[in-house]
Amino acid sequence: MAGSTPSGRSYAYLYIADSPDGAIAETICRDLPLDPSIARIVPASAVAGRTLTALTVTRTLTTAALHGPHLSAVGQDLQVHPVIACGPSVSGPKNG
């Protein structure tokens, strides 16, 4: 995926997770309301045409933890990114 900074510089990004549940939560469920009084229903249009892909990491990746106290390292806070139930970040290839 690609994004851009306020100054117009572009950059690439990829949301990753340690499990299929984490990947679905990060990409599809992130915009669902967090209010427990509102049903959290994923519309069919949110999943149409999508696939779940497993990647094999073959070298060390630089990642950023975007949850809890780690948000301050990238100039963010929980008000900007309210989902804090995240697993550990991927830091390199898994052996085995």
mmCIF file of N, CA and C in Angstrom:
data_model
loop_
_atom_site.group_PDB
_atom_site.id
_atom_site.type_symbol
_atom_site.label_atom_id
_atom_site.label_comp_id
_atom_site.label_asym_id
_atom_site.label_seq_id
_atom_site.Cartn_x
_atom_site.Cartn_y
_atom_site.Cartn_z
ATOM 1 N N MET A 1 0.845 -1.157 0.000
ATOM 2 C CA MET A 1 0.000 0.000 0.000
ATOM 3 C C MET A 1 0.899 1.230 0.000
ATOM 4 N N ALA A 2 0.325 2.353 -0.289
ATOM 5 C CA ALA A 2 1.108 3.580 -0.319
ATOM 6 C C ALA A 2 0.359 4.689 0.384
ATOM 7 N N GLY A 3 1.106 5.625 0.893
ATOM 8 C CA GLY A 3 0.529 6.783 1.565
ATOM 9 C C GLY A 3 1.376 7.993 1.239
ATOM 10 N N SER A 4 1.036 9.120 1.839
ATOM 11 C CA SER A 4 1.853 10.307 1.638
ATOM 12 C C SER A 4 1.836 11.163 2.893
ATOM 13 N N THR A 5 2.902 11.924 3.071
ATOM 14 C CA THR A 5 3.029 12.825 4.208
ATOM 15 C C THR A 5 2.377 14.152 3.860
ATOM 16 N N PRO A 6 2.151 15.028 4.853
ATOM 17 C CA PRO A 6 1.590 16.350 4.538
ATOM 18 C C PRO A 6 2.443 17.128 3.540
ATOM 19 N N SER A 7 3.749 16.859 3.504
ATOM 20 C CA SER A 7 4.619 17.563 2.561
ATOM 21 C C SER A 7 4.591 16.946 1.170
ATOM 22 N N GLY A 8 3.830 15.843 1.010
ATOM 23 C CA GLY A 8 3.705 15.220 -0.297
ATOM 24 C C GLY A 8 4.665 14.076 -0.556
ATOM 25 N N ARG A 9 5.585 13.801 0.379
ATOM 26 C CA ARG A 9 6.498 12.663 0.204
ATOM 27 C C ARG A 9 5.713 11.369 0.324
ATOM 28 N N SER A 10 5.980 10.424 -0.554
ATOM 29 C CA SER A 10 5.260 9.152 -0.506
ATOM 30 C C SER A 10 6.078 8.109 0.254
ATOM 31 N N TYR A 11 5.383 7.116 0.750
ATOM 32 C CA TYR A 11 6.028 6.015 1.456
ATOM 33 C C TYR A 11 5.166 4.772 1.300
ATOM 34 N N ALA A 12 5.768 3.618 1.481
ATOM 35 C CA ALA A 12 5.040 2.350 1.387
ATOM 36 C C ALA A 12 4.784 1.816 2.784
ATOM 37 N N TYR A 13 3.692 1.085 2.948
ATOM 38 C CA TYR A 13 3.414 0.461 4.235
ATOM 39 C C TYR A 13 2.670 -0.841 4.028
ATOM 40 N N LEU A 14 2.747 -1.697 5.032
ATOM 41 C CA LEU A 14 2.106 -3.000 5.004
ATOM 42 C C LEU A 14 1.662 -3.325 6.417
ATOM 43 N N TYR A 15 0.382 -3.623 6.608
ATOM 44 C CA TYR A 15 -0.105 -4.069 7.906
ATOM 45 C C TYR A 15 0.165 -5.558 8.006
ATOM 46 N N ILE A 16 0.801 -5.971 9.107
ATOM 47 C CA ILE A 16 1.104 -7.384 9.296
ATOM 48 C C ILE A 16 0.554 -7.854 10.635
ATOM 49 N N ALA A 17 0.351 -9.143 10.746
ATOM 50 C CA ALA A 17 -0.144 -9.733 11.991
ATOM 51 C C ALA A 17 0.435 -11.131 12.125
ATOM 52 N N ASP A 18 0.434 -11.635 13.351
ATOM 53 C CA ASP A 18 0.962 -12.974 13.613
ATOM 54 C C ASP A 18 -0.052 -14.077 13.350
ATOM 55 N N SER A 19 -1.306 -13.716 13.082
ATOM 56 C CA SER A 19 -2.353 -14.724 12.895
ATOM 57 C C SER A 19 -3.389 -14.208 11.903
ATOM 58 N N PRO A 20 -4.179 -15.106 11.318
ATOM 59 C CA PRO A 20 -5.276 -14.659 10.449
ATOM 60 C C PRO A 20 -6.253 -13.742 11.188
ATOM 61 N N ASP A 21 -6.553 -14.054 12.458
ATOM 62 C CA ASP A 21 -7.461 -13.191 13.228
ATOM 63 C C ASP A 21 -6.911 -11.776 13.334
ATOM 64 N N GLY A 22 -5.616 -11.663 13.602
ATOM 65 C CA GLY A 22 -4.992 -10.348 13.713
ATOM 66 C C GLY A 22 -5.014 -9.595 12.399
ATOM 67 N N ALA A 23 -4.782 -10.302 11.299
ATOM 68 C CA ALA A 23 -4.799 -9.668 9.981
ATOM 69 C C ALA A 23 -6.189 -9.141 9.644
ATOM 70 N N ILE A 24 -7.199 -9.935 9.945
ATOM 71 C CA ILE A 24 -8.581 -9.511 9.680
ATOM 72 C C ILE A 24 -8.946 -8.325 10.560
ATOM 73 N N ALA A 25 -8.584 -8.387 11.832
ATOM 74 C CA ALA A 25 -8.878 -7.277 12.743
ATOM 75 C C ALA A 25 -8.199 -6.000 12.278
ATOM 76 N N GLU A 26 -6.955 -6.098 11.836
ATOM 77 C CA GLU A 26 -6.193 -4.914 11.451
ATOM 78 C C GLU A 26 -6.675 -4.306 10.140
ATOM 79 N N THR A 27 -7.069 -5.111 9.183
ATOM 80 C CA THR A 27 -7.427 -4.569 7.874
ATOM 81 C C THR A 27 -8.916 -4.343 7.662
ATOM 82 N N ILE A 28 -9.749 -5.183 8.238
ATOM 83 C CA ILE A 28 -11.189 -5.090 7.975
ATOM 84 C C ILE A 28 -11.963 -4.499 9.151
ATOM 85 N N CYS A 29 -11.588 -4.869 10.362
ATOM 86 C CA CYS A 29 -12.368 -4.460 11.540
ATOM 87 C C CYS A 29 -11.924 -3.141 12.156
ATOM 88 N N ARG A 30 -10.828 -2.577 11.701
ATOM 89 C CA ARG A 30 -10.281 -1.374 12.329
ATOM 90 C C ARG A 30 -11.228 -0.175 12.285
ATOM 91 N N ASP A 31 -12.112 -0.110 11.316
ATOM 92 C CA ASP A 31 -13.015 1.035 11.201
ATOM 93 C C ASP A 31 -14.403 0.777 11.771
ATOM 94 N N LEU A 32 -14.619 -0.393 12.363
ATOM 95 C CA LEU A 32 -15.920 -0.680 12.968
ATOM 96 C C LEU A 32 -16.044 0.087 14.278
ATOM 97 N N PRO A 33 -17.263 0.481 14.653
ATOM 98 C CA PRO A 33 -17.437 1.247 15.893
ATOM 99 C C PRO A 33 -17.016 0.430 17.116
ATOM 100 N N LEU A 34 -16.393 1.107 18.089
ATOM 101 C CA LEU A 34 -15.966 0.444 19.320
ATOM 102 C C LEU A 34 -17.028 0.514 20.406
ATOM 103 N N ASP A 35 -18.127 1.178 20.137
ATOM 104 C CA ASP A 35 -19.223 1.325 21.097
ATOM 105 C C ASP A 35 -19.913 -0.027 21.283
ATOM 106 N N PRO A 36 -19.914 -0.584 22.521
ATOM 107 C CA PRO A 36 -20.526 -1.903 22.732
ATOM 108 C C PRO A 36 -22.033 -1.935 22.506
ATOM 109 N N SER A 37 -22.677 -0.777 22.439
ATOM 110 C CA SER A 37 -24.121 -0.752 22.196
ATOM 111 C C SER A 37 -24.461 -0.805 20.708
ATOM 112 N N ILE A 38 -23.442 -0.758 19.852
ATOM 113 C CA ILE A 38 -23.642 -0.790 18.401
ATOM 114 C C ILE A 38 -23.107 -2.119 17.865
ATOM 115 N N ALA A 39 -23.900 -2.788 17.038
ATOM 116 C CA ALA A 39 -23.472 -4.062 16.448
ATOM 117 C C ALA A 39 -22.252 -3.839 15.560
ATOM 118 N N ARG A 40 -21.269 -4.706 15.684
ATOM 119 C CA ARG A 40 -20.057 -4.626 14.858
ATOM 120 C C ARG A 40 -20.206 -5.610 13.707
ATOM 121 N N ILE A 41 -20.846 -5.170 12.649
ATOM 122 C CA ILE A 41 -21.131 -6.015 11.494
ATOM 123 C C ILE A 41 -20.233 -5.587 10.336
ATOM 124 N N VAL A 42 -19.540 -6.545 9.765
ATOM 125 C CA VAL A 42 -18.675 -6.269 8.621
ATOM 126 C C VAL A 42 -19.520 -6.356 7.362
ATOM 127 N N PRO A 43 -19.628 -5.263 6.607
ATOM 128 C CA PRO A 43 -20.412 -5.317 5.371
ATOM 129 C C PRO A 43 -19.725 -6.194 4.322
ATOM 130 N N ALA A 44 -20.519 -6.855 3.504
ATOM 131 C CA ALA A 44 -19.981 -7.731 2.461
ATOM 132 C C ALA A 44 -19.023 -6.977 1.545
ATOM 133 N N SER A 45 -19.283 -5.704 1.310
ATOM 134 C CA SER A 45 -18.413 -4.917 0.430
ATOM 135 C C SER A 45 -17.002 -4.766 1.004
ATOM 136 N N ALA A 46 -16.859 -4.911 2.330
ATOM 137 C CA ALA A 46 -15.539 -4.782 2.959
ATOM 138 C C ALA A 46 -14.658 -6.000 2.705
ATOM 139 N N VAL A 47 -15.271 -7.133 2.373
ATOM 140 C CA VAL A 47 -14.488 -8.351 2.132
ATOM 141 C C VAL A 47 -14.512 -8.801 0.673
ATOM 142 N N ALA A 48 -15.384 -8.224 -0.122
ATOM 143 C CA ALA A 48 -15.488 -8.607 -1.533
ATOM 144 C C ALA A 48 -14.163 -8.356 -2.251
ATOM 145 N N GLY A 49 -13.689 -9.368 -2.930
ATOM 146 C CA GLY A 49 -12.473 -9.233 -3.720
ATOM 147 C C GLY A 49 -11.180 -9.315 -2.926
ATOM 148 N N ARG A 50 -11.253 -9.539 -1.625
ATOM 149 C CA ARG A 50 -10.042 -9.619 -0.800
ATOM 150 C C ARG A 50 -9.595 -11.065 -0.650
ATOM 151 N N THR A 51 -8.310 -11.243 -0.410
ATOM 152 C CA THR A 51 -7.766 -12.559 -0.090
ATOM 153 C C THR A 51 -6.859 -12.417 1.121
ATOM 154 N N LEU A 52 -6.716 -13.498 1.861
ATOM 155 C CA LEU A 52 -5.800 -13.541 2.995
ATOM 156 C C LEU A 52 -4.524 -14.207 2.501
ATOM 157 N N THR A 53 -3.411 -13.526 2.627
ATOM 158 C CA THR A 53 -2.149 -14.025 2.101
ATOM 159 C C THR A 53 -1.142 -14.214 3.221
ATOM 160 N N ALA A 54 -0.506 -15.369 3.255
ATOM 161 C CA ALA A 54 0.567 -15.627 4.217
ATOM 162 C C ALA A 54 1.899 -15.320 3.543
ATOM 163 N N LEU A 55 2.719 -14.551 4.208
ATOM 164 C CA LEU A 55 4.043 -14.211 3.701
ATOM 165 C C LEU A 55 5.095 -14.940 4.524
ATOM 166 N N THR A 56 6.161 -15.353 3.885
ATOM 167 C CA THR A 56 7.295 -15.936 4.585
ATOM 168 C C THR A 56 8.397 -14.892 4.638
ATOM 169 N N VAL A 57 8.780 -14.519 5.839
ATOM 170 C CA VAL A 57 9.826 -13.514 6.018
ATOM 171 C C VAL A 57 11.174 -14.205 5.870
ATOM 172 N N THR A 58 11.982 -13.728 4.932
ATOM 173 C CA THR A 58 13.279 -14.351 4.674
ATOM 174 C C THR A 58 14.452 -13.491 5.133
ATOM 175 N N ARG A 59 14.163 -12.298 5.613
ATOM 176 C CA ARG A 59 15.211 -11.446 6.174
ATOM 177 C C ARG A 59 14.592 -10.554 7.240
ATOM 178 N N THR A 60 15.417 -9.929 8.016
ATOM 179 C CA THR A 60 14.943 -9.084 9.098
ATOM 180 C C THR A 60 14.185 -7.887 8.531
ATOM 181 N N LEU A 61 13.034 -7.600 9.128
ATOM 182 C CA LEU A 61 12.223 -6.450 8.742
ATOM 183 C C LEU A 61 12.272 -5.400 9.840
ATOM 184 N N THR A 62 12.237 -4.150 9.457
ATOM 185 C CA THR A 62 12.097 -3.076 10.425
ATOM 186 C C THR A 62 10.613 -2.806 10.566
ATOM 187 N N THR A 63 10.101 -2.938 11.778
ATOM 188 C CA THR A 63 8.675 -2.730 12.015
ATOM 189 C C THR A 63 8.481 -1.715 13.128
ATOM 190 N N ALA A 64 7.285 -1.198 13.232
ATOM 191 C CA ALA A 64 6.924 -0.274 14.308
ATOM 192 C C ALA A 64 5.720 -0.837 15.039
ATOM 193 N N ALA A 65 5.810 -0.916 16.355
ATOM 194 C CA ALA A 65 4.668 -1.332 17.166
ATOM 195 C C ALA A 65 3.729 -0.137 17.273
ATOM 196 N N LEU A 66 2.500 -0.308 16.826
ATOM 197 C CA LEU A 66 1.539 0.795 16.816
ATOM 198 C C LEU A 66 0.412 0.542 17.801
ATOM 199 N N HIS A 67 0.784 0.260 19.045
ATOM 200 C CA HIS A 67 -0.211 0.043 20.089
ATOM 201 C C HIS A 67 0.353 0.493 21.432
ATOM 202 N N GLY A 68 -0.547 0.820 22.348
ATOM 203 C CA GLY A 68 -0.175 1.183 23.709
ATOM 204 C C GLY A 68 0.904 2.252 23.787
ATOM 205 N N PRO A 69 1.885 2.065 24.679
ATOM 206 C CA PRO A 69 2.910 3.087 24.893
ATOM 207 C C PRO A 69 3.830 3.293 23.692
ATOM 208 N N HIS A 70 3.845 2.361 22.758
ATOM 209 C CA HIS A 70 4.704 2.481 21.577
ATOM 210 C C HIS A 70 4.241 3.590 20.633
ATOM 211 N N LEU A 71 2.989 4.004 20.734
ATOM 212 C CA LEU A 71 2.463 5.035 19.837
ATOM 213 C C LEU A 71 3.225 6.348 19.961
ATOM 214 N N SER A 72 3.709 6.674 21.155
ATOM 215 C CA SER A 72 4.412 7.945 21.332
ATOM 216 C C SER A 72 5.703 7.994 20.514
ATOM 217 N N ALA A 73 6.296 6.841 20.216
ATOM 218 C CA ALA A 73 7.527 6.805 19.423
ATOM 219 C C ALA A 73 7.309 7.291 17.998
ATOM 220 N N VAL A 74 6.069 7.216 17.517
ATOM 221 C CA VAL A 74 5.753 7.689 16.167
ATOM 222 C C VAL A 74 4.849 8.916 16.204
ATOM 223 N N GLY A 75 4.812 9.576 17.362
ATOM 224 C CA GLY A 75 4.063 10.823 17.482
ATOM 225 C C GLY A 75 2.557 10.656 17.492
ATOM 226 N N GLN A 76 2.048 9.506 17.954
ATOM 227 C CA GLN A 76 0.614 9.260 17.992
ATOM 228 C C GLN A 76 0.186 8.959 19.425
ATOM 229 N N ASP A 77 -1.118 8.904 19.639
ATOM 230 C CA ASP A 77 -1.644 8.500 20.936
ATOM 231 C C ASP A 77 -2.894 7.665 20.727
ATOM 232 N N LEU A 78 -3.489 7.183 21.817
ATOM 233 C CA LEU A 78 -4.659 6.306 21.705
ATOM 234 C C LEU A 78 -5.853 7.002 21.077
ATOM 235 N N GLN A 79 -5.901 8.321 21.136
ATOM 236 C CA GLN A 79 -7.008 9.051 20.525
ATOM 237 C C GLN A 79 -6.990 8.876 19.004
ATOM 238 N N VAL A 80 -5.816 8.748 18.421
ATOM 239 C CA VAL A 80 -5.684 8.573 16.976
ATOM 240 C C VAL A 80 -5.828 7.110 16.596
ATOM 241 N N HIS A 81 -5.346 6.214 17.421
ATOM 242 C CA HIS A 81 -5.344 4.778 17.123
ATOM 243 C C HIS A 81 -5.900 4.035 18.328
ATOM 244 N N PRO A 82 -7.237 3.924 18.455
ATOM 245 C CA PRO A 82 -7.838 3.380 19.667
ATOM 246 C C PRO A 82 -7.727 1.872 19.847
ATOM 247 N N VAL A 83 -7.348 1.112 18.842
ATOM 248 C CA VAL A 83 -7.274 -0.339 18.979
ATOM 249 C C VAL A 83 -5.947 -0.693 19.635
ATOM 250 N N ILE A 84 -6.005 -1.264 20.853
ATOM 251 C CA ILE A 84 -4.766 -1.551 21.562
ATOM 252 C C ILE A 84 -4.534 -3.041 21.764
ATOM 253 N N ALA A 85 -5.468 -3.890 21.359
ATOM 254 C CA ALA A 85 -5.311 -5.337 21.539
ATOM 255 C C ALA A 85 -4.522 -5.908 20.373
ATOM 256 N N CYS A 86 -3.203 -5.790 20.437
ATOM 257 C CA CYS A 86 -2.337 -6.241 19.353
ATOM 258 C C CYS A 86 -1.350 -7.266 19.873
ATOM 259 N N GLY A 87 -0.910 -8.129 19.000
ATOM 260 C CA GLY A 87 0.108 -9.099 19.357
ATOM 261 C C GLY A 87 1.488 -8.508 19.152
ATOM 262 N N PRO A 88 2.520 -9.312 19.362
ATOM 263 C CA PRO A 88 3.890 -8.828 19.178
ATOM 264 C C PRO A 88 4.180 -8.545 17.712
ATOM 265 N N SER A 89 5.108 -7.629 17.468
ATOM 266 C CA SER A 89 5.460 -7.305 16.089
ATOM 267 C C SER A 89 6.449 -8.331 15.548
ATOM 268 N N VAL A 90 6.485 -8.460 14.245
ATOM 269 C CA VAL A 90 7.402 -9.386 13.585
ATOM 270 C C VAL A 90 8.744 -8.687 13.454
ATOM 271 N N SER A 91 9.820 -9.330 13.904
ATOM 272 C CA SER A 91 11.125 -8.686 13.834
ATOM 273 C C SER A 91 12.111 -9.418 12.928
ATOM 274 N N GLY A 92 11.776 -10.594 12.494
ATOM 275 C CA GLY A 92 12.688 -11.305 11.605
ATOM 276 C C GLY A 92 12.152 -12.676 11.262
ATOM 277 N N PRO A 93 12.918 -13.448 10.497
ATOM 278 C CA PRO A 93 12.442 -14.768 10.083
ATOM 279 C C PRO A 93 12.300 -15.707 11.271
ATOM 280 N N LYS A 94 11.322 -16.572 11.183
ATOM 281 C CA LYS A 94 11.117 -17.586 12.211
ATOM 282 C C LYS A 94 11.785 -18.863 11.744
ATOM 283 N N ASN A 95 12.536 -19.472 12.615
ATOM 284 C CA ASN A 95 13.214 -20.726 12.270
ATOM 285 C C ASN A 95 12.331 -21.895 12.640
ATOM 286 N N GLY A 96 12.372 -22.938 11.833
ATOM 287 C CA GLY A 96 11.639 -24.131 12.204
ATOM 288 C C GLY A 96 10.677 -24.551 11.251
#
